[in-house]
């Protein structure tokens, strides 16, 4: 293995949420994992405190392949004080005590968005010594791992191992299709073409998802990176002469609540 390598991750869960910059009570999700979310996953695996530097992680180049896009889930909920008193305001008085909303507000409304039953392959290219350390940390995480939000634990092992140094598109094309059995039943061909995004200084688009810190005291500012979109074709594992399987039940989403347990 050279001084550089590629770490391959499988990001799958009943729910994922890759928010990037969000404001107020509406928290959206991007359709693909963000660099902020993936680096946060690695930092959690290592056990880095939130105020620790992440400079070494920022230099890793990220590529993401969409093996199963999933569907969008909107979580709408309200919150009230059971005593019937107004909700607290974000402002504080001279004594540092939180004030009540004025005019009184008795019900708070929040909206959060998730990707349900999505599967992604992420590839990180960088120094081999750093990626070897991160790969070990993913298999022995110091903190619980989550896919974008703490309430979204991954299904199954996250790490798919290390590859020799190569270009991100080639690394993504070398990974077998990771879609669920339900999704596989929907594809009849011997190959499937998947959407992908790779970090590329010559890319023609910008992604605003590069964090400067995860420190809650100072907050996170997001920087830009250049990316480009492409399509990756991988085998489905189905033989050319293989007859079509029976149709999958149309009402099923393929969601398996016991998959996390490895059953």
mmCIF file of C-alpha atoms in Angstrom:
data_model
loop_
_atom_site.group_PDB
_atom_site.id
_atom_site.type_symbol
_atom_site.label_atom_id
_atom_site.label_comp_id
_atom_site.label_asym_id
_atom_site.label_seq_id
_atom_site.Cartn_x
_atom_site.Cartn_y
_atom_site.Cartn_z
ATOM 1 C CA UNK A 1 0.000 0.000 0.000
ATOM 2 C CA UNK A 2 1.307 3.481 -0.862
ATOM 3 C CA UNK A 3 1.431 6.455 1.491
ATOM 4 C CA UNK A 4 -2.140 7.234 0.447
ATOM 5 C CA UNK A 5 -5.215 5.020 0.613
ATOM 6 C CA UNK A 6 -9.001 5.049 0.295
ATOM 7 C CA UNK A 7 -11.340 4.237 3.190
ATOM 8 C CA UNK A 8 -14.724 2.904 2.053
ATOM 9 C CA UNK A 9 -17.846 3.272 4.195
ATOM 10 C CA UNK A 10 -21.345 1.839 3.939
ATOM 11 C CA UNK A 11 -23.910 4.324 5.254
ATOM 12 C CA UNK A 12 -27.247 2.571 5.708
ATOM 13 C CA UNK A 13 -29.991 2.992 8.318
ATOM 14 C CA UNK A 14 -33.769 3.194 8.690
ATOM 15 C CA UNK A 15 -33.284 6.972 9.053
ATOM 16 C CA UNK A 16 -30.497 9.331 8.027
ATOM 17 C CA UNK A 17 -30.364 13.129 8.085
ATOM 18 C CA UNK A 18 -27.578 15.130 6.454
ATOM 19 C CA UNK A 19 -28.547 18.665 7.268
ATOM 20 C CA UNK A 20 -25.620 20.956 6.637
ATOM 21 C CA UNK A 21 -26.546 24.574 7.449
ATOM 22 C CA UNK A 22 -30.032 24.758 9.022
ATOM 23 C CA UNK A 23 -31.800 27.542 10.877
ATOM 24 C CA UNK A 24 -34.601 27.959 13.362
ATOM 25 C CA UNK A 25 -37.196 25.221 13.750
ATOM 26 C CA UNK A 26 -36.943 23.702 10.281
ATOM 27 C CA UNK A 27 -34.128 21.153 9.894
ATOM 28 C CA UNK A 28 -33.801 19.796 6.384
ATOM 29 C CA UNK A 29 -31.730 16.948 5.001
ATOM 30 C CA UNK A 30 -29.570 16.824 1.902
ATOM 31 C CA UNK A 31 -30.168 13.935 -0.536
ATOM 32 C CA UNK A 32 -26.610 12.669 0.031
ATOM 33 C CA UNK A 33 -24.247 12.534 3.038
ATOM 34 C CA UNK A 34 -22.409 15.804 3.650
ATOM 35 C CA UNK A 35 -18.711 16.163 4.373
ATOM 36 C CA UNK A 36 -19.588 17.688 7.733
ATOM 37 C CA UNK A 37 -21.686 14.663 8.641
ATOM 38 C CA UNK A 38 -19.136 12.075 7.496
ATOM 39 C CA UNK A 39 -16.224 13.794 9.264
ATOM 40 C CA UNK A 40 -18.372 14.064 12.391
ATOM 41 C CA UNK A 41 -18.934 10.314 12.215
ATOM 42 C CA UNK A 42 -15.169 9.718 12.043
ATOM 43 C CA UNK A 43 -14.470 12.164 14.882
ATOM 44 C CA UNK A 44 -17.045 10.407 17.059
ATOM 45 C CA UNK A 45 -15.486 7.026 16.303
ATOM 46 C CA UNK A 46 -12.105 8.349 17.432
ATOM 47 C CA UNK A 47 -13.590 9.888 20.558
ATOM 48 C CA UNK A 48 -12.509 13.447 19.733
ATOM 49 C CA UNK A 49 -14.023 16.126 21.978
ATOM 50 C CA UNK A 50 -16.176 18.647 20.150
ATOM 51 C CA UNK A 51 -13.627 21.403 20.708
ATOM 52 C CA UNK A 52 -10.743 19.318 19.283
ATOM 53 C CA UNK A 53 -9.112 20.322 16.000
ATOM 54 C CA UNK A 54 -10.347 18.593 12.831
ATOM 55 C CA UNK A 55 -7.755 20.093 10.482
ATOM 56 C CA UNK A 56 -6.330 16.702 9.518
ATOM 57 C CA UNK A 57 -9.800 15.385 8.631
ATOM 58 C CA UNK A 58 -10.602 18.371 6.411
ATOM 59 C CA UNK A 59 -7.845 17.353 3.988
ATOM 60 C CA UNK A 60 -9.556 14.034 3.228
ATOM 61 C CA UNK A 61 -11.312 14.052 -0.167
ATOM 62 C CA UNK A 62 -14.836 12.608 -0.152
ATOM 63 C CA UNK A 63 -16.783 10.712 -2.773
ATOM 64 C CA UNK A 64 -20.366 9.470 -2.300
ATOM 65 C CA UNK A 65 -22.309 6.901 -4.353
ATOM 66 C CA UNK A 66 -26.086 6.604 -4.066
ATOM 67 C CA UNK A 67 -26.825 2.879 -3.942
ATOM 68 C CA UNK A 68 -30.409 3.363 -2.747
ATOM 69 C CA UNK A 69 -31.804 6.923 -2.593
ATOM 70 C CA UNK A 70 -34.588 6.137 -0.105
ATOM 71 C CA UNK A 71 -37.478 8.525 0.390
ATOM 72 C CA UNK A 72 -38.045 11.772 2.255
ATOM 73 C CA UNK A 73 -39.736 11.674 5.673
ATOM 74 C CA UNK A 74 -41.163 14.800 7.332
ATOM 75 C CA UNK A 75 -41.314 14.730 11.131
ATOM 76 C CA UNK A 76 -43.763 17.373 12.358
ATOM 77 C CA UNK A 77 -44.224 17.873 16.077
ATOM 78 C CA UNK A 78 -45.276 20.430 18.650
ATOM 79 C CA UNK A 79 -44.041 21.217 22.144
ATOM 80 C CA UNK A 80 -45.846 22.927 25.052
ATOM 81 C CA UNK A 81 -45.280 23.383 28.770
ATOM 82 C CA UNK A 82 -47.556 20.969 30.663
ATOM 83 C CA UNK A 83 -48.250 23.710 33.255
ATOM 84 C CA UNK A 84 -49.867 25.884 30.610
ATOM 85 C CA UNK A 85 -47.338 28.704 30.932
ATOM 86 C CA UNK A 86 -45.706 30.541 27.986
ATOM 87 C CA UNK A 87 -42.668 28.996 26.398
ATOM 88 C CA UNK A 88 -39.258 30.506 27.263
ATOM 89 C CA UNK A 89 -37.659 32.981 24.885
ATOM 90 C CA UNK A 90 -34.145 32.751 23.481
ATOM 91 C CA UNK A 91 -33.378 36.053 25.253
ATOM 92 C CA UNK A 92 -32.096 36.403 28.832
ATOM 93 C CA UNK A 93 -32.534 39.232 31.345
ATOM 94 C CA UNK A 94 -29.833 41.169 33.232
ATOM 95 C CA UNK A 95 -29.524 38.328 35.715
ATOM 96 C CA UNK A 96 -28.940 35.798 32.953
ATOM 97 C CA UNK A 97 -32.339 34.144 33.436
ATOM 98 C CA UNK A 98 -34.306 33.103 30.365
ATOM 99 C CA UNK A 99 -37.348 35.313 29.746
ATOM 100 C CA UNK A 100 -40.810 34.285 28.564
ATOM 101 C CA UNK A 101 -41.926 34.871 25.005
ATOM 102 C CA UNK A 102 -43.716 38.177 24.439
ATOM 103 C CA UNK A 103 -46.443 38.113 23.231
ATOM 104 C CA UNK A 104 -46.880 34.765 25.012
ATOM 105 C CA UNK A 105 -46.249 31.713 22.864
ATOM 106 C CA UNK A 106 -47.713 28.499 24.220
ATOM 107 C CA UNK A 107 -46.869 26.017 21.465
ATOM 108 C CA UNK A 108 -43.627 25.530 19.584
ATOM 109 C CA UNK A 109 -43.689 23.882 16.155
ATOM 110 C CA UNK A 110 -40.682 22.114 14.658
ATOM 111 C CA UNK A 111 -40.136 20.235 11.424
ATOM 112 C CA UNK A 112 -37.330 17.786 10.827
ATOM 113 C CA UNK A 113 -36.658 15.896 7.614
ATOM 114 C CA UNK A 114 -35.030 12.483 7.202
ATOM 115 C CA UNK A 115 -34.046 10.053 4.458
ATOM 116 C CA UNK A 116 -35.644 6.688 5.157
ATOM 117 C CA UNK A 117 -34.229 3.356 3.932
ATOM 118 C CA UNK A 118 -31.368 4.968 2.030
ATOM 119 C CA UNK A 119 -27.991 3.319 1.380
ATOM 120 C CA UNK A 120 -24.812 5.165 0.398
ATOM 121 C CA UNK A 121 -21.197 4.230 -0.233
ATOM 122 C CA UNK A 122 -18.689 6.879 0.836
ATOM 123 C CA UNK A 123 -14.985 6.858 -0.078
ATOM 124 C CA UNK A 124 -12.391 8.995 1.696
ATOM 125 C CA UNK A 125 -8.990 9.496 0.066
ATOM 126 C CA UNK A 126 -6.004 10.659 2.126
ATOM 127 C CA UNK A 127 -2.869 9.632 4.052
ATOM 128 C CA UNK A 128 -2.783 5.873 4.650
ATOM 129 C CA UNK A 129 -1.668 6.164 8.283
ATOM 130 C CA UNK A 130 -4.601 8.445 9.156
ATOM 131 C CA UNK A 131 -7.145 6.271 7.321
ATOM 132 C CA UNK A 132 -5.827 3.092 8.951
ATOM 133 C CA UNK A 133 -6.341 4.741 12.332
ATOM 134 C CA UNK A 134 -9.862 5.868 11.377
ATOM 135 C CA UNK A 135 -10.781 2.445 10.028
ATOM 136 C CA UNK A 136 -9.766 0.849 13.332
ATOM 137 C CA UNK A 137 -11.755 3.497 15.206
ATOM 138 C CA UNK A 138 -14.886 2.740 13.174
ATOM 139 C CA UNK A 139 -14.651 -0.910 14.194
ATOM 140 C CA UNK A 140 -14.025 0.080 17.845
ATOM 141 C CA UNK A 141 -15.871 3.400 18.210
ATOM 142 C CA UNK A 142 -15.374 5.512 21.330
ATOM 143 C CA UNK A 143 -18.767 7.217 20.967
ATOM 144 C CA UNK A 144 -21.987 5.859 19.416
ATOM 145 C CA UNK A 145 -22.024 6.355 15.652
ATOM 146 C CA UNK A 146 -24.820 8.247 13.898
ATOM 147 C CA UNK A 147 -25.654 9.105 10.296
ATOM 148 C CA UNK A 148 -26.040 12.871 10.432
ATOM 149 C CA UNK A 149 -28.103 13.053 13.614
ATOM 150 C CA UNK A 150 -27.755 11.319 16.965
ATOM 151 C CA UNK A 151 -31.131 9.603 16.558
ATOM 152 C CA UNK A 152 -29.967 7.856 13.343
ATOM 153 C CA UNK A 153 -27.665 4.917 14.242
ATOM 154 C CA UNK A 154 -26.234 2.944 11.295
ATOM 155 C CA UNK A 155 -27.368 -0.532 10.326
ATOM 156 C CA UNK A 156 -24.524 -3.047 10.270
ATOM 157 C CA UNK A 157 -20.780 -2.337 10.101
ATOM 158 C CA UNK A 158 -19.877 1.079 8.695
ATOM 159 C CA UNK A 159 -16.391 0.288 7.409
ATOM 160 C CA UNK A 160 -15.954 -1.722 4.213
ATOM 161 C CA UNK A 161 -12.175 -1.594 4.582
ATOM 162 C CA UNK A 162 -9.247 0.131 2.925
ATOM 163 C CA UNK A 163 -8.279 0.187 -0.733
ATOM 164 C CA UNK A 164 -4.993 1.128 -2.334
ATOM 165 C CA UNK A 165 -4.736 4.733 -3.413
ATOM 166 C CA UNK A 166 -6.778 5.421 -6.519
ATOM 167 C CA UNK A 167 -9.042 8.084 -7.979
ATOM 168 C CA UNK A 168 -12.368 8.466 -6.183
ATOM 169 C CA UNK A 169 -14.520 7.458 -9.209
ATOM 170 C CA UNK A 170 -12.472 4.275 -9.589
ATOM 171 C CA UNK A 171 -12.740 3.552 -5.865
ATOM 172 C CA UNK A 172 -16.535 3.946 -5.959
ATOM 173 C CA UNK A 173 -16.806 1.749 -9.062
ATOM 174 C CA UNK A 174 -14.843 -1.049 -7.346
ATOM 175 C CA UNK A 175 -17.337 -1.467 -4.475
ATOM 176 C CA UNK A 176 -20.152 -4.034 -5.004
ATOM 177 C CA UNK A 177 -23.699 -2.706 -5.042
ATOM 178 C CA UNK A 178 -24.915 -2.294 -1.435
ATOM 179 C CA UNK A 179 -28.671 -1.924 -1.976
ATOM 180 C CA UNK A 180 -31.204 -3.914 0.049
ATOM 181 C CA UNK A 181 -32.730 -7.167 -1.172
ATOM 182 C CA UNK A 182 -35.985 -5.334 -1.863
ATOM 183 C CA UNK A 183 -34.261 -2.840 -4.158
ATOM 184 C CA UNK A 184 -32.330 -5.617 -5.916
ATOM 185 C CA UNK A 185 -35.577 -7.359 -6.811
ATOM 186 C CA UNK A 186 -36.663 -4.211 -8.667
ATOM 187 C CA UNK A 187 -33.640 -4.237 -11.018
ATOM 188 C CA UNK A 188 -33.650 -6.861 -13.798
ATOM 189 C CA UNK A 189 -30.401 -6.102 -15.616
ATOM 190 C CA UNK A 190 -26.889 -7.341 -15.011
ATOM 191 C CA UNK A 191 -25.688 -3.799 -14.278
ATOM 192 C CA UNK A 192 -27.053 -0.758 -12.513
ATOM 193 C CA UNK A 193 -25.990 2.863 -13.009
ATOM 194 C CA UNK A 194 -25.742 4.904 -9.811
ATOM 195 C CA UNK A 195 -25.449 8.635 -9.152
ATOM 196 C CA UNK A 196 -22.252 9.782 -7.459
ATOM 197 C CA UNK A 197 -20.573 12.989 -6.279
ATOM 198 C CA UNK A 198 -16.818 13.347 -5.866
ATOM 199 C CA UNK A 199 -14.693 16.124 -4.436
ATOM 200 C CA UNK A 200 -12.637 17.590 -7.278
ATOM 201 C CA UNK A 201 -10.753 20.928 -7.353
ATOM 202 C CA UNK A 202 -11.748 21.193 -11.033
ATOM 203 C CA UNK A 203 -15.396 20.397 -10.304
ATOM 204 C CA UNK A 204 -18.109 22.600 -11.787
ATOM 205 C CA UNK A 205 -20.312 22.782 -8.664
ATOM 206 C CA UNK A 206 -19.880 23.898 -5.055
ATOM 207 C CA UNK A 207 -20.965 22.163 -1.855
ATOM 208 C CA UNK A 208 -21.198 24.273 1.309
ATOM 209 C CA UNK A 209 -20.628 21.577 3.915
ATOM 210 C CA UNK A 210 -17.026 21.853 5.154
ATOM 211 C CA UNK A 211 -17.086 22.479 8.940
ATOM 212 C CA UNK A 212 -14.494 24.553 10.761
ATOM 213 C CA UNK A 213 -15.264 23.015 14.166
ATOM 214 C CA UNK A 214 -17.894 21.015 16.049
ATOM 215 C CA UNK A 215 -17.525 23.153 19.176
ATOM 216 C CA UNK A 216 -21.000 23.999 20.476
ATOM 217 C CA UNK A 217 -19.712 27.131 22.247
ATOM 218 C CA UNK A 218 -18.567 28.846 19.068
ATOM 219 C CA UNK A 219 -20.918 27.183 16.590
ATOM 220 C CA UNK A 220 -19.975 25.773 13.196
ATOM 221 C CA UNK A 221 -19.233 27.788 10.078
ATOM 222 C CA UNK A 222 -19.382 25.926 6.776
ATOM 223 C CA UNK A 223 -16.875 26.420 3.986
ATOM 224 C CA UNK A 224 -17.121 25.500 0.310
ATOM 225 C CA UNK A 225 -15.560 22.719 -1.709
ATOM 226 C CA UNK A 226 -15.636 21.947 -5.427
ATOM 227 C CA UNK A 227 -17.465 18.794 -6.491
ATOM 228 C CA UNK A 228 -18.614 17.147 -9.687
ATOM 229 C CA UNK A 229 -21.429 14.719 -10.356
ATOM 230 C CA UNK A 230 -21.023 11.525 -12.347
ATOM 231 C CA UNK A 231 -22.582 8.116 -12.930
ATOM 232 C CA UNK A 232 -21.019 4.837 -11.831
ATOM 233 C CA UNK A 233 -21.996 1.483 -13.330
ATOM 234 C CA UNK A 234 -21.608 -1.633 -11.167
ATOM 235 C CA UNK A 235 -22.766 -5.264 -11.537
ATOM 236 C CA UNK A 236 -26.032 -6.254 -9.910
ATOM 237 C CA UNK A 237 -24.942 -9.854 -9.388
ATOM 238 C CA UNK A 238 -27.728 -11.095 -11.669
ATOM 239 C CA UNK A 239 -26.769 -13.373 -14.568
ATOM 240 C CA UNK A 240 -27.788 -12.355 -18.110
ATOM 241 C CA UNK A 241 -29.810 -15.521 -18.702
ATOM 242 C CA UNK A 242 -31.339 -15.522 -15.242
ATOM 243 C CA UNK A 243 -35.141 -15.375 -15.348
ATOM 244 C CA UNK A 244 -36.896 -12.539 -13.598
ATOM 245 C CA UNK A 245 -37.775 -13.105 -9.949
ATOM 246 C CA UNK A 246 -41.227 -12.823 -8.640
ATOM 247 C CA UNK A 247 -42.475 -9.284 -8.213
ATOM 248 C CA UNK A 248 -41.728 -7.619 -4.882
ATOM 249 C CA UNK A 249 -44.833 -6.625 -2.910
ATOM 250 C CA UNK A 250 -45.625 -3.076 -4.109
ATOM 251 C CA UNK A 251 -46.670 -1.908 -0.651
ATOM 252 C CA UNK A 252 -43.390 -2.959 0.964
ATOM 253 C CA UNK A 253 -40.595 -0.426 1.530
ATOM 254 C CA UNK A 254 -37.985 -3.092 2.231
ATOM 255 C CA UNK A 255 -37.484 -1.711 5.727
ATOM 256 C CA UNK A 256 -36.293 -4.387 8.138
ATOM 257 C CA UNK A 257 -36.492 -3.242 11.785
ATOM 258 C CA UNK A 258 -34.306 -6.161 12.897
ATOM 259 C CA UNK A 259 -31.479 -5.516 10.429
ATOM 260 C CA UNK A 260 -29.597 -3.532 13.088
ATOM 261 C CA UNK A 261 -29.364 -6.715 15.146
ATOM 262 C CA UNK A 262 -27.842 -8.668 12.264
ATOM 263 C CA UNK A 263 -30.711 -11.174 12.070
#
